[in-house]
PDB file of C-alpha atoms in Angstrom:
ATOM      1  CA  MET M 139      -1.295 -28.806 -11.327  1.00  0.00           C
ATOM      2  CA  THR M 140      -2.765 -25.364 -10.672  1.00  0.00           C
ATOM      3  CA  VAL M 141      -0.952 -23.273  -8.081  1.00  0.00           C
ATOM      4  CA  THR M 142      -2.730 -20.146  -6.945  1.00  0.00           C
ATOM      5  CA  HIS M 143      -3.202 -19.928  -3.186  1.00  0.00           C
ATOM      6  CA  PRO M 144      -0.879 -21.953  -0.940  1.00  0.00           C
ATOM      7  CA  GLN M 145      -2.660 -22.222   2.385  1.00  0.00           C
ATOM      8  CA  ASN M 146       0.458 -21.891   4.508  1.00  0.00           C
ATOM      9  CA  LEU M 147       0.874 -18.164   3.835  1.00  0.00           C
ATOM     10  CA  SER M 148      -1.914 -15.727   4.623  1.00  0.00           C
ATOM     11  CA  PRO M 149      -2.290 -12.004   5.355  1.00  0.00           C
ATOM     12  CA  SER M 150      -1.584 -12.776   9.015  1.00  0.00           C
ATOM     13  CA  THR M 151       1.903 -14.050   8.155  1.00  0.00           C
ATOM     14  CA  PRO M 152       4.496 -11.652   9.656  1.00  0.00           C
ATOM     15  CA  GLY M 153       5.960 -10.851   6.260  1.00  0.00           C
ATOM     16  CA  PHE M 154       2.599  -9.544   5.090  1.00  0.00           C
ATOM     17  CA  LEU M 155       2.203  -7.060   7.925  1.00  0.00           C
ATOM     18  CA  ARG M 156       2.785  -4.203   5.547  1.00  0.00           C
ATOM     19  CA  ARG M 157       6.411  -4.766   4.455  1.00  0.00           C
ATOM     20  CA  ARG M 158       9.893  -5.972   5.254  1.00  0.00           C
ATOM     21  CA  ALA M 159      13.127  -4.116   4.616  1.00  0.00           C
ATOM     22  CA  GLY M 160      13.109  -5.335   1.031  1.00  0.00           C
ATOM     23  CA  MET M 161       9.782  -3.655   0.306  1.00  0.00           C
ATOM     24  CA  LEU M 162      11.140  -0.121   0.573  1.00  0.00           C
ATOM     25  CA  LEU M 163      10.489   1.787  -2.633  1.00  0.00           C
ATOM     26  CA  ALA M 164      12.196   5.161  -2.425  1.00  0.00           C
ATOM     27  CA  VAL M 165      11.458   8.004  -4.780  1.00  0.00           C
ATOM     28  CA  ALA M 166      15.053   7.966  -5.928  1.00  0.00           C
ATOM     29  CA  GLY M 167      14.313   4.592  -7.474  1.00  0.00           C
ATOM     30  CA  ALA M 168      10.880   5.541  -8.765  1.00  0.00           C
ATOM     31  CA  GLY M 169      12.367   7.551 -11.584  1.00  0.00           C
ATOM     32  CA  ALA M 170      14.009   4.411 -12.904  1.00  0.00           C
ATOM     33  CA  LEU M 171      10.547   3.096 -13.709  1.00  0.00           C
ATOM     34  CA  ALA M 172      10.926   4.874 -17.024  1.00  0.00           C
ATOM     35  CA  LEU M 173      12.701   1.588 -17.769  1.00  0.00           C
ATOM     36  CA  SER M 174      15.643   3.304 -19.365  1.00  0.00           C
ATOM     37  CA  GLY M 175      19.240   3.698 -18.304  1.00  0.00           C
ATOM     38  CA  CYS M 176      19.570   7.355 -19.307  1.00  0.00           C
ATOM     39  CA  SER M 177      19.207  10.145 -16.790  1.00  0.00           C
ATOM     40  CA  GLN M 178      16.906  12.126 -19.085  1.00  0.00           C
ATOM     41  CA  ALA M 179      14.359   9.318 -19.037  1.00  0.00           C
ATOM     42  CA  GLU M 180      14.635   9.115 -15.262  1.00  0.00           C
ATOM     43  CA  GLU M 181      14.026  12.845 -14.964  1.00  0.00           C
ATOM     44  CA  THR M 182      10.980  12.523 -17.206  1.00  0.00           C
ATOM     45  CA  ALA M 183       9.610   9.707 -15.062  1.00  0.00           C
ATOM     46  CA  ALA M 184      10.136  11.731 -11.898  1.00  0.00           C
ATOM     47  CA  ALA M 185       8.283  14.642 -13.465  1.00  0.00           C
ATOM     48  CA  ASN M 186       5.391  12.297 -14.305  1.00  0.00           C
ATOM     49  CA  ASP M 187       5.289  10.831 -10.806  1.00  0.00           C
ATOM     50  CA  PRO M 188       1.756  11.471  -9.463  1.00  0.00           C
ATOM     51  CA  GLY M 189       3.274  12.239  -6.072  1.00  0.00           C
ATOM     52  CA  GLU M 190       5.235  15.240  -7.309  1.00  0.00           C
ATOM     53  CA  ALA M 191       2.106  17.356  -7.705  1.00  0.00           C
ATOM     54  CA  GLY M 192       0.081  15.223  -5.324  1.00  0.00           C
ATOM     55  CA  PHE M 193      -3.705  15.221  -5.252  1.00  0.00           C
ATOM     56  CA  ASP M 194      -5.310  18.623  -4.730  1.00  0.00           C
ATOM     57  CA  VAL M 195      -7.447  18.496  -1.575  1.00  0.00           C
ATOM     58  CA  SER M 196      -8.076  22.250  -1.408  1.00  0.00           C
ATOM     59  CA  ALA M 197     -11.752  21.750  -2.271  1.00  0.00           C
ATOM     60  CA  VAL M 198     -12.304  19.596   0.828  1.00  0.00           C
ATOM     61  CA  THR M 199     -13.908  21.685   3.563  1.00  0.00           C
ATOM     62  CA  LYS M 200     -14.919  21.279   7.184  1.00  0.00           C
ATOM     63  CA  VAL M 201     -17.855  18.941   7.810  1.00  0.00           C
ATOM     64  CA  ASP M 202     -19.638  19.987  10.986  1.00  0.00           C
ATOM     65  CA  GLU M 203     -20.865  16.480  11.791  1.00  0.00           C
ATOM     66  CA  VAL M 204     -17.273  15.209  11.639  1.00  0.00           C
ATOM     67  CA  ALA M 205     -15.653  18.180  13.370  1.00  0.00           C
ATOM     68  CA  SER M 206     -18.060  17.895  16.305  1.00  0.00           C
ATOM     69  CA  LEU M 207     -16.621  14.445  17.071  1.00  0.00           C
ATOM     70  CA  VAL M 208     -13.008  15.646  17.369  1.00  0.00           C
ATOM     71  CA  PRO M 209     -11.745  15.703  20.990  1.00  0.00           C
ATOM     72  CA  THR M 210     -11.411  19.228  22.348  1.00  0.00           C
ATOM     73  CA  ASP M 211      -7.636  19.030  22.899  1.00  0.00           C
ATOM     74  CA  ILE M 212      -7.033  18.028  19.278  1.00  0.00           C
ATOM     75  CA  ALA M 213      -9.489  20.622  17.981  1.00  0.00           C
ATOM     76  CA  ALA M 214      -7.681  23.283  20.031  1.00  0.00           C
ATOM     77  CA  SER M 215      -4.327  22.273  18.551  1.00  0.00           C
ATOM     78  CA  GLY M 216      -5.673  22.783  15.034  1.00  0.00           C
ATOM     79  CA  VAL M 217      -3.508  19.931  13.738  1.00  0.00           C
ATOM     80  CA  LEU M 218      -4.027  16.288  12.795  1.00  0.00           C
ATOM     81  CA  ALA M 219      -0.445  15.036  13.145  1.00  0.00           C
ATOM     82  CA  ASN M 220       0.305  11.847  11.262  1.00  0.00           C
ATOM     83  CA  GLY M 221       3.353   9.630  11.650  1.00  0.00           C
ATOM     84  CA  ALA M 222       4.361   7.533   8.633  1.00  0.00           C
ATOM     85  CA  SER M 223       7.347   5.622   7.329  1.00  0.00           C
ATOM     86  CA  THR M 224       7.669   7.500   4.048  1.00  0.00           C
ATOM     87  CA  ASP M 225       9.415   4.827   2.017  1.00  0.00           C
ATOM     88  CA  TYR M 226       6.553   2.907   0.430  1.00  0.00           C
ATOM     89  CA  ALA M 227       5.345   4.336  -2.892  1.00  0.00           C
ATOM     90  CA  PRO M 228       2.651   5.051  -3.836  1.00  0.00           C
ATOM     91  CA  ALA M 229       1.144   5.080  -0.321  1.00  0.00           C
ATOM     92  CA  GLU M 230       3.676   7.214   1.526  1.00  0.00           C
ATOM     93  CA  TYR M 231       7.039   8.260   0.148  1.00  0.00           C
ATOM     94  CA  ARG M 232       9.027  11.414  -0.606  1.00  0.00           C
ATOM     95  CA  LYS M 233       9.145  13.748  -3.568  1.00  0.00           C
ATOM     96  CA  ALA M 234      12.243  14.158  -5.711  1.00  0.00           C
ATOM     97  CA  ASP M 235      13.617  16.654  -3.171  1.00  0.00           C
ATOM     98  CA  GLY M 236      14.025  13.706  -0.781  1.00  0.00           C
ATOM     99  CA  GLN M 237      12.217  15.569   2.002  1.00  0.00           C
ATOM    100  CA  THR M 238       8.581  16.360   1.229  1.00  0.00           C
ATOM    101  CA  PRO M 239       6.118  13.553   2.089  1.00  0.00           C
ATOM    102  CA  THR M 240       3.701  12.532  -0.652  1.00  0.00           C
ATOM    103  CA  GLY M 241       1.486   9.589  -1.624  1.00  0.00           C
ATOM    104  CA  TYR M 242      -2.144   8.617  -1.302  1.00  0.00           C
ATOM    105  CA  ASP M 243      -1.903   8.128   2.469  1.00  0.00           C
ATOM    106  CA  VAL M 244      -0.369  11.583   2.890  1.00  0.00           C
ATOM    107  CA  ASP M 245      -3.016  13.271   0.752  1.00  0.00           C
ATOM    108  CA  LEU M 246      -5.772  11.288   2.460  1.00  0.00           C
ATOM    109  CA  VAL M 247      -4.589  12.562   5.856  1.00  0.00           C
ATOM    110  CA  ASN M 248      -4.764  16.127   4.535  1.00  0.00           C
ATOM    111  CA  ALA M 249      -8.279  15.570   3.200  1.00  0.00           C
ATOM    112  CA  LEU M 250      -9.379  13.867   6.427  1.00  0.00           C
ATOM    113  CA  ALA M 251      -7.976  16.747   8.480  1.00  0.00           C
ATOM    114  CA  ALA M 252      -9.921  19.237   6.358  1.00  0.00           C
ATOM    115  CA  THR M 253     -13.227  17.472   7.141  1.00  0.00           C
ATOM    116  CA  MET M 254     -12.341  17.875  10.834  1.00  0.00           C
ATOM    117  CA  GLY M 255     -11.521  21.548  10.485  1.00  0.00           C
ATOM    118  CA  LEU M 256      -7.836  20.800  11.085  1.00  0.00           C
ATOM    119  CA  LYS M 257      -4.551  20.964   9.188  1.00  0.00           C
ATOM    120  CA  GLY M 258      -2.942  17.647   8.306  1.00  0.00           C
ATOM    121  CA  THR M 259       0.787  17.041   8.720  1.00  0.00           C
ATOM    122  CA  THR M 260       2.875  13.947   8.018  1.00  0.00           C
ATOM    123  CA  THR M 261       6.294  13.303   9.563  1.00  0.00           C
ATOM    124  CA  HIS M 262       8.649  10.459   8.696  1.00  0.00           C
ATOM    125  CA  VAL M 263       9.303   7.833  11.376  1.00  0.00           C
ATOM    126  CA  GLU M 264      10.984   4.459  10.968  1.00  0.00           C
ATOM    127  CA  PHE M 265       8.217   1.893  10.652  1.00  0.00           C
ATOM    128  CA  ASP M 266       9.283  -0.335  13.542  1.00  0.00           C
ATOM    129  CA  SER M 267       9.153   2.576  16.018  1.00  0.00           C
ATOM    130  CA  LEU M 268       5.976   4.224  14.747  1.00  0.00           C
ATOM    131  CA  LEU M 269       3.121   2.631  16.699  1.00  0.00           C
ATOM    132  CA  PRO M 270       4.483   3.494  20.188  1.00  0.00           C
ATOM    133  CA  GLN M 271       4.558   7.192  19.217  1.00  0.00           C
ATOM    134  CA  ILE M 272       0.889   7.393  18.234  1.00  0.00           C
ATOM    135  CA  GLY M 273      -0.957   9.188  20.987  1.00  0.00           C
ATOM    136  CA  THR M 274       2.162  10.950  22.235  1.00  0.00           C
ATOM    137  CA  LYS M 275       4.086  12.518  19.361  1.00  0.00           C
ATOM    138  CA  PHE M 276       1.417  11.850  16.720  1.00  0.00           C
ATOM    139  CA  THR M 277      -2.371  12.072  16.684  1.00  0.00           C
ATOM    140  CA  ILE M 278      -2.782   9.135  14.294  1.00  0.00           C
ATOM    141  CA  GLY M 279      -0.709   6.748  12.203  1.00  0.00           C
ATOM    142  CA  VAL M 280      -1.442   6.273   8.516  1.00  0.00           C
ATOM    143  CA  SER M 281       1.360   4.155   7.089  1.00  0.00           C
ATOM    144  CA  SER M 282      -0.165   1.173   5.258  1.00  0.00           C
ATOM    145  CA  PHE M 283      -0.731  -0.775   8.472  1.00  0.00           C
ATOM    146  CA  THR M 284      -2.317  -4.143   7.760  1.00  0.00           C
ATOM    147  CA  ILE M 285      -5.142  -4.613  10.271  1.00  0.00           C
ATOM    148  CA  THR M 286      -4.525  -7.682  12.428  1.00  0.00           C
ATOM    149  CA  PRO M 287      -6.066  -8.878  15.701  1.00  0.00           C
ATOM    150  CA  GLU M 288      -2.750  -8.097  17.384  1.00  0.00           C
ATOM    151  CA  ARG M 289      -2.795  -4.504  16.191  1.00  0.00           C
ATOM    152  CA  GLU M 290      -6.462  -4.106  17.113  1.00  0.00           C
ATOM    153  CA  ALA M 291      -5.522  -5.152  20.642  1.00  0.00           C
ATOM    154  CA  GLN M 292      -2.863  -2.434  20.741  1.00  0.00           C
ATOM    155  CA  MET M 293      -4.582   0.404  18.865  1.00  0.00           C
ATOM    156  CA  THR M 294      -8.021   1.261  17.505  1.00  0.00           C
ATOM    157  CA  MET M 295      -7.850   0.598  13.764  1.00  0.00           C
ATOM    158  CA  VAL M 296     -10.096   2.327  11.220  1.00  0.00           C
ATOM    159  CA  SER M 297     -10.213   0.609   7.829  1.00  0.00           C
ATOM    160  CA  TYR M 298      -9.621   2.741   4.734  1.00  0.00           C
ATOM    161  CA  PHE M 299      -7.951   0.566   2.051  1.00  0.00           C
ATOM    162  CA  LYS M 300      -7.555  -3.037   0.931  1.00  0.00           C
ATOM    163  CA  ALA M 301      -4.371  -4.450  -0.579  1.00  0.00           C
ATOM    164  CA  GLY M 302      -3.213  -7.849  -1.693  1.00  0.00           C
ATOM    165  CA  PHE M 303      -0.868  -9.591  -4.109  1.00  0.00           C
ATOM    166  CA  GLN M 304      -1.033  -9.029  -7.852  1.00  0.00           C
ATOM    167  CA  TYR M 305       0.894 -10.079 -10.941  1.00  0.00           C
ATOM    168  CA  ALA M 306       2.063  -7.811 -13.735  1.00  0.00           C
ATOM    169  CA  THR M 307       3.529  -8.604 -17.142  1.00  0.00           C
ATOM    170  CA  ALA M 308       4.940  -6.799 -20.137  1.00  0.00           C
ATOM    171  CA  LYS M 309       2.233  -5.033 -22.122  1.00  0.00           C
ATOM    172  CA  GLY M 310       0.067  -7.573 -23.909  1.00  0.00           C
ATOM    173  CA  ASN M 311       1.412 -10.505 -21.834  1.00  0.00           C
ATOM    174  CA  PRO M 312       3.680 -11.744 -24.671  1.00  0.00           C
ATOM    175  CA  ALA M 313       4.730 -14.872 -22.746  1.00  0.00           C
ATOM    176  CA  GLY M 314       1.105 -15.912 -22.236  1.00  0.00           C
ATOM    177  CA  PHE M 315       1.598 -16.007 -18.461  1.00  0.00           C
ATOM    178  CA  ASP M 316      -1.304 -17.707 -16.636  1.00  0.00           C
ATOM    179  CA  PRO M 317      -1.687 -16.741 -12.946  1.00  0.00           C
ATOM    180  CA  LYS M 318      -3.591 -19.976 -12.379  1.00  0.00           C
ATOM    181  CA  ASP M 319      -0.659 -22.166 -13.384  1.00  0.00           C
ATOM    182  CA  ILE M 320       2.744 -20.659 -12.593  1.00  0.00           C
ATOM    183  CA  CYS M 321       4.833 -23.841 -12.590  1.00  0.00           C
ATOM    184  CA  GLY M 322       7.844 -23.521 -14.887  1.00  0.00           C
ATOM    185  CA  THR M 323       7.507 -19.755 -15.304  1.00  0.00           C
ATOM    186  CA  THR M 324      10.025 -17.016 -14.476  1.00  0.00           C
ATOM    187  CA  ILE M 325       8.797 -14.434 -11.988  1.00  0.00           C
ATOM    188  CA  GLY M 326      10.551 -11.352 -10.640  1.00  0.00           C
ATOM    189  CA  VAL M 327      10.019 -10.318  -7.030  1.00  0.00           C
ATOM    190  CA  GLN M 328      11.473  -7.969  -4.446  1.00  0.00           C
ATOM    191  CA  THR M 329      13.824  -9.621  -1.961  1.00  0.00           C
ATOM    192  CA  GLY M 330      12.528 -10.233   1.549  1.00  0.00           C
ATOM    193  CA  THR M 331       8.872  -9.654   0.764  1.00  0.00           C
ATOM    194  CA  ALA M 332       5.873 -11.800   1.573  1.00  0.00           C
ATOM    195  CA  GLN M 333       5.519 -12.298  -2.184  1.00  0.00           C
ATOM    196  CA  GLN M 334       8.923 -13.975  -2.358  1.00  0.00           C
ATOM    197  CA  GLU M 335       7.938 -16.333   0.450  1.00  0.00           C
ATOM    198  CA  TRP M 336       4.619 -17.038  -1.266  1.00  0.00           C
ATOM    199  CA  LEU M 337       6.386 -17.910  -4.526  1.00  0.00           C
ATOM    200  CA  GLU M 338       8.824 -20.210  -2.741  1.00  0.00           C
ATOM    201  CA  ASN M 339       5.884 -22.120  -1.228  1.00  0.00           C
ATOM    202  CA  ALA M 340       4.129 -22.240  -4.590  1.00  0.00           C
ATOM    203  CA  SER M 341       7.276 -23.499  -6.309  1.00  0.00           C
ATOM    204  CA  LYS M 342       7.576 -26.304  -3.764  1.00  0.00           C
ATOM    205  CA  GLU M 343       3.989 -27.320  -4.517  1.00  0.00           C
ATOM    206  CA  CYS M 344       4.948 -27.491  -8.191  1.00  0.00           C
ATOM    207  CA  THR M 345       7.963 -29.747  -7.619  1.00  0.00           C
ATOM    208  CA  ASP M 346       6.075 -31.910  -5.124  1.00  0.00           C
ATOM    209  CA  ALA M 347       3.566 -32.555  -7.888  1.00  0.00           C
ATOM    210  CA  GLY M 348       6.282 -33.439 -10.392  1.00  0.00           C
ATOM    211  CA  LYS M 349       6.045 -30.119 -12.222  1.00  0.00           C
ATOM    212  CA  LYS M 350       8.823 -27.671 -13.027  1.00  0.00           C
ATOM    213  CA  ALA M 351       9.792 -25.250 -10.270  1.00  0.00           C
ATOM    214  CA  VAL M 352       9.026 -21.559 -10.496  1.00  0.00           C
ATOM    215  CA  SER M 353      12.191 -19.677 -11.476  1.00  0.00           C
ATOM    216  CA  ILE M 354      12.097 -16.943  -8.827  1.00  0.00           C
ATOM    217  CA  LYS M 355      14.202 -13.854  -9.594  1.00  0.00           C
ATOM    218  CA  PRO M 356      14.637 -11.760  -6.431  1.00  0.00           C
ATOM    219  CA  HIS M 357      15.921  -8.190  -6.569  1.00  0.00           C
ATOM    220  CA  LYS M 358      16.732  -5.740  -3.800  1.00  0.00           C
ATOM    221  CA  ALA M 359      14.639  -2.929  -5.331  1.00  0.00           C
ATOM    222  CA  GLN M 360      11.297  -3.041  -7.114  1.00  0.00           C
ATOM    223  CA  THR M 361      12.783  -0.894  -9.894  1.00  0.00           C
ATOM    224  CA  GLU M 362      15.234  -3.712 -10.616  1.00  0.00           C
ATOM    225  CA  VAL M 363      12.296  -6.098 -11.080  1.00  0.00           C
ATOM    226  CA  SER M 364      10.349  -3.849 -13.423  1.00  0.00           C
ATOM    227  CA  THR M 365      12.946  -3.519 -16.180  1.00  0.00           C
ATOM    228  CA  PRO M 366      13.318  -7.247 -17.055  1.00  0.00           C
ATOM    229  CA  VAL M 367       9.545  -7.649 -16.856  1.00  0.00           C
ATOM    230  CA  ALA M 368       9.004  -4.837 -19.354  1.00  0.00           C
ATOM    231  CA  SER M 369      11.636  -6.267 -21.698  1.00  0.00           C
ATOM    232  CA  GLY M 370      10.108  -9.758 -21.568  1.00  0.00           C
ATOM    233  CA  GLN M 371      13.097 -11.308 -19.822  1.00  0.00           C
ATOM    234  CA  TYR M 372      10.763 -12.388 -17.008  1.00  0.00           C
ATOM    235  CA  ASP M 373       7.295 -13.790 -17.627  1.00  0.00           C
ATOM    236  CA  ALA M 374       5.804 -11.741 -14.801  1.00  0.00           C
ATOM    237  CA  MET M 375       6.380  -9.991 -11.483  1.00  0.00           C
ATOM    238  CA  LEU M 376       4.521 -10.344  -8.190  1.00  0.00           C
ATOM    239  CA  ALA M 377       4.095  -7.463  -5.731  1.00  0.00           C
ATOM    240  CA  ASP M 378       1.599  -5.723  -3.458  1.00  0.00           C
ATOM    241  CA  SER M 379      -1.382  -4.503  -5.506  1.00  0.00           C
ATOM    242  CA  PRO M 380      -0.795  -0.762  -4.876  1.00  0.00           C
ATOM    243  CA  VAL M 381       2.856  -1.201  -5.826  1.00  0.00           C
ATOM    244  CA  VAL M 382       1.760  -2.897  -9.060  1.00  0.00           C
ATOM    245  CA  GLY M 383      -0.606  -0.014  -9.756  1.00  0.00           C
ATOM    246  CA  TYR M 384       2.236   2.449  -9.268  1.00  0.00           C
ATOM    247  CA  VAL M 385       4.640   0.433 -11.456  1.00  0.00           C
ATOM    248  CA  VAL M 386       2.036   0.322 -14.226  1.00  0.00           C
ATOM    249  CA  GLU M 387       1.458   4.070 -13.882  1.00  0.00           C
ATOM    250  CA  MET M 388       5.170   4.851 -14.065  1.00  0.00           C
ATOM    251  CA  SER M 389       6.084   2.396 -16.830  1.00  0.00           C
ATOM    252  CA  GLY M 390       4.736   4.472 -19.676  1.00  0.00           C
ATOM    253  CA  GLY M 391       2.569   1.643 -20.962  1.00  0.00           C
ATOM    254  CA  LYS M 392       5.299  -1.003 -20.927  1.00  0.00           C
ATOM    255  CA  ILE M 393       3.819  -3.008 -18.017  1.00  0.00           C
ATOM    256  CA  GLU M 394       0.242  -4.012 -17.237  1.00  0.00           C
ATOM    257  CA  ALA M 395      -1.472  -5.694 -14.280  1.00  0.00           C
ATOM    258  CA  LEU M 396      -2.696  -9.244 -14.871  1.00  0.00           C
ATOM    259  CA  GLY M 397      -5.264 -11.310 -13.004  1.00  0.00           C
ATOM    260  CA  ASP M 398      -7.183 -10.745  -9.811  1.00  0.00           C
ATOM    261  CA  ILE M 399      -5.796  -9.441  -6.533  1.00  0.00           C
ATOM    262  CA  PHE M 400      -5.429 -12.247  -3.987  1.00  0.00           C
ATOM    263  CA  GLU M 401      -4.321 -12.709  -0.366  1.00  0.00           C
ATOM    264  CA  SER M 402      -6.077  -9.407   0.338  1.00  0.00           C
ATOM    265  CA  ALA M 403      -6.087  -7.642   3.702  1.00  0.00           C
ATOM    266  CA  LEU M 404      -7.469  -4.378   5.050  1.00  0.00           C
ATOM    267  CA  HIS M 405      -5.216  -1.446   5.887  1.00  0.00           C
ATOM    268  CA  GLY M 406      -6.124   0.754   8.818  1.00  0.00           C
ATOM    269  CA  ILE M 407      -5.560   4.136  10.416  1.00  0.00           C
ATOM    270  CA  ALA M 408      -4.104   3.654  13.899  1.00  0.00           C
ATOM    271  CA  VAL M 409      -5.775   5.682  16.668  1.00  0.00           C
ATOM    272  CA  PRO M 410      -4.890   5.548  20.390  1.00  0.00           C
ATOM    273  CA  LYS M 411      -7.125   3.227  22.402  1.00  0.00           C
ATOM    274  CA  ASP M 412      -7.970   6.018  24.848  1.00  0.00           C
ATOM    275  CA  LYS M 413      -9.373   8.238  22.069  1.00  0.00           C
ATOM    276  CA  PRO M 414     -12.672   6.568  21.033  1.00  0.00           C
ATOM    277  CA  GLU M 415     -14.160   9.922  20.004  1.00  0.00           C
ATOM    278  CA  LEU M 416     -11.207  10.508  17.677  1.00  0.00           C
ATOM    279  CA  ALA M 417     -11.628   7.040  16.177  1.00  0.00           C
ATOM    280  CA  GLU M 418     -15.248   7.820  15.376  1.00  0.00           C
ATOM    281  CA  ALA M 419     -14.242  11.185  13.895  1.00  0.00           C
ATOM    282  CA  VAL M 420     -11.670   9.432  11.691  1.00  0.00           C
ATOM    283  CA  ARG M 421     -14.236   6.845  10.597  1.00  0.00           C
ATOM    284  CA  ALA M 422     -16.847   9.510   9.853  1.00  0.00           C
ATOM    285  CA  GLY M 423     -14.338  11.656   7.980  1.00  0.00           C
ATOM    286  CA  ILE M 424     -13.122   8.797   5.801  1.00  0.00           C
ATOM    287  CA  GLN M 425     -16.719   7.741   5.108  1.00  0.00           C
ATOM    288  CA  HIS M 426     -17.574  11.285   4.062  1.00  0.00           C
ATOM    289  CA  LEU M 427     -14.627  11.301   1.621  1.00  0.00           C
ATOM    290  CA  ILE M 428     -15.770   7.929   0.251  1.00  0.00           C
ATOM    291  CA  ASP M 429     -19.360   9.093  -0.161  1.00  0.00           C
ATOM    292  CA  ASP M 430     -18.578  12.426  -1.841  1.00  0.00           C
ATOM    293  CA  GLY M 431     -16.156  10.869  -4.357  1.00  0.00           C
ATOM    294  CA  THR M 432     -12.958  12.554  -3.140  1.00  0.00           C
ATOM    295  CA  TYR M 433     -11.526   9.230  -1.958  1.00  0.00           C
ATOM    296  CA  ALA M 434     -12.012   7.516  -5.329  1.00  0.00           C
ATOM    297  CA  LYS M 435     -10.439  10.409  -7.245  1.00  0.00           C
ATOM    298  CA  LEU M 436      -7.487  10.509  -4.846  1.00  0.00           C
ATOM    299  CA  LEU M 437      -6.742   6.807  -5.246  1.00  0.00           C
ATOM    300  CA  GLU M 438      -7.164   7.033  -9.014  1.00  0.00           C
ATOM    301  CA  HIS M 439      -4.517   9.778  -9.098  1.00  0.00           C
ATOM    302  CA  TYR M 440      -1.983   7.279  -7.744  1.00  0.00           C
ATOM    303  CA  GLY M 441      -3.145   4.274  -9.756  1.00  0.00           C
ATOM    304  CA  ALA M 442      -4.438   2.668  -6.547  1.00  0.00           C
ATOM    305  CA  SER M 443      -8.154   2.388  -7.335  1.00  0.00           C
ATOM    306  CA  SER M 444      -8.062  -1.403  -6.901  1.00  0.00           C
ATOM    307  CA  GLY M 445      -7.680  -0.884  -3.144  1.00  0.00           C
ATOM    308  CA  ALA M 446     -10.836   1.195  -2.684  1.00  0.00           C
ATOM    309  CA  ILE M 447     -13.367   0.128  -0.068  1.00  0.00           C
ATOM    310  CA  GLU M 448     -16.987   1.247   0.308  1.00  0.00           C
ATOM    311  CA  THR M 449     -17.287   1.397   4.090  1.00  0.00           C
ATOM    312  CA  ALA M 450     -14.870   2.581   6.773  1.00  0.00           C
ATOM    313  CA  GLU M 451     -15.125   0.535   9.952  1.00  0.00           C
ATOM    314  CA  ILE M 452     -13.688   0.690  13.461  1.00  0.00           C
ATOM    315  CA  ASN M 453     -11.839  -2.519  14.360  1.00  0.00           C
ATOM    316  CA  PRO M 454     -13.343  -4.642  11.567  1.00  0.00           C
ATOM    317  CA  ASN M 455     -13.445  -8.391  12.029  1.00  0.00           C
ATOM    318  CA  VAL M 456     -10.299  -9.112  10.009  1.00  0.00           C
ATOM    319  CA  GLU M 457     -10.294 -12.803  10.848  1.00  0.00           C
ATOM    320  CA  ALA M 458     -13.662 -13.147   9.151  1.00  0.00           C
ATOM    321  CA  ALA M 459     -12.437 -11.012   6.241  1.00  0.00           C
ATOM    322  CA  GLN M 460      -9.500 -13.350   5.681  1.00  0.00           C
TER     323      GLN M 460
END
């Protein structure tokens, strides 16, 4: 039996709405992606982290057509204030100092602000309390929000990225892992994630069909999953596609992505419902960054090119996209 896409778990499943507690990937753990127990290797990995230097957006300048759309009160403030839960590498996390926000979402906010003639800032907020503060404490929210009909009813959402599930294996796929037939394989996953739930459903399909169950190996931290994958102890790992891209980037060639991205969903920038002009400015700014190539280079810096989209939309029809 081939097990690839159980129909009872989709991007609208609560666990897929960006992350659960188990999906936190702090910078303190990112250094361990050197896949070595020694502190020197961890320090080297931290130094190689694309978020430490970030992506240079200094060449991005004000675009009059975009800036003219910015509401006067925001233009007068001179700031595009972003709220984000900075615990989800490589999208939004913190540098080795434990304080400074970094990641492709953070750099994208800075680039977007520049097109508006503003300065971008990002402040950490716990994810569960973030949305209610957009429009009061923060101008926008860029924190890997999966766009759902429920969120579109609450906020205006501007699409800017697409993420899904993806497998990764040790370099060269020594176990011959086949994403189209995972029965009887050993797969590492982060505890409490939508990927763990997906694998549990897939494993049940295997046993219902008289096949061997998937041996699911859950770990509290993604870094704990990466090491046994790189060593060949596990056949593969399953995680969000941008997380896989980051793991591959940080592994020093020991891990590679395998197979297509599936269960994909759009991520969106949250804008207050009562700021339609701002939503259009955000859309126009993101589209400008897509069209001039800045967006693609920024994502490539973080190993997140697989999530690139071609068109930014306001409140896209996500039901149709799913």
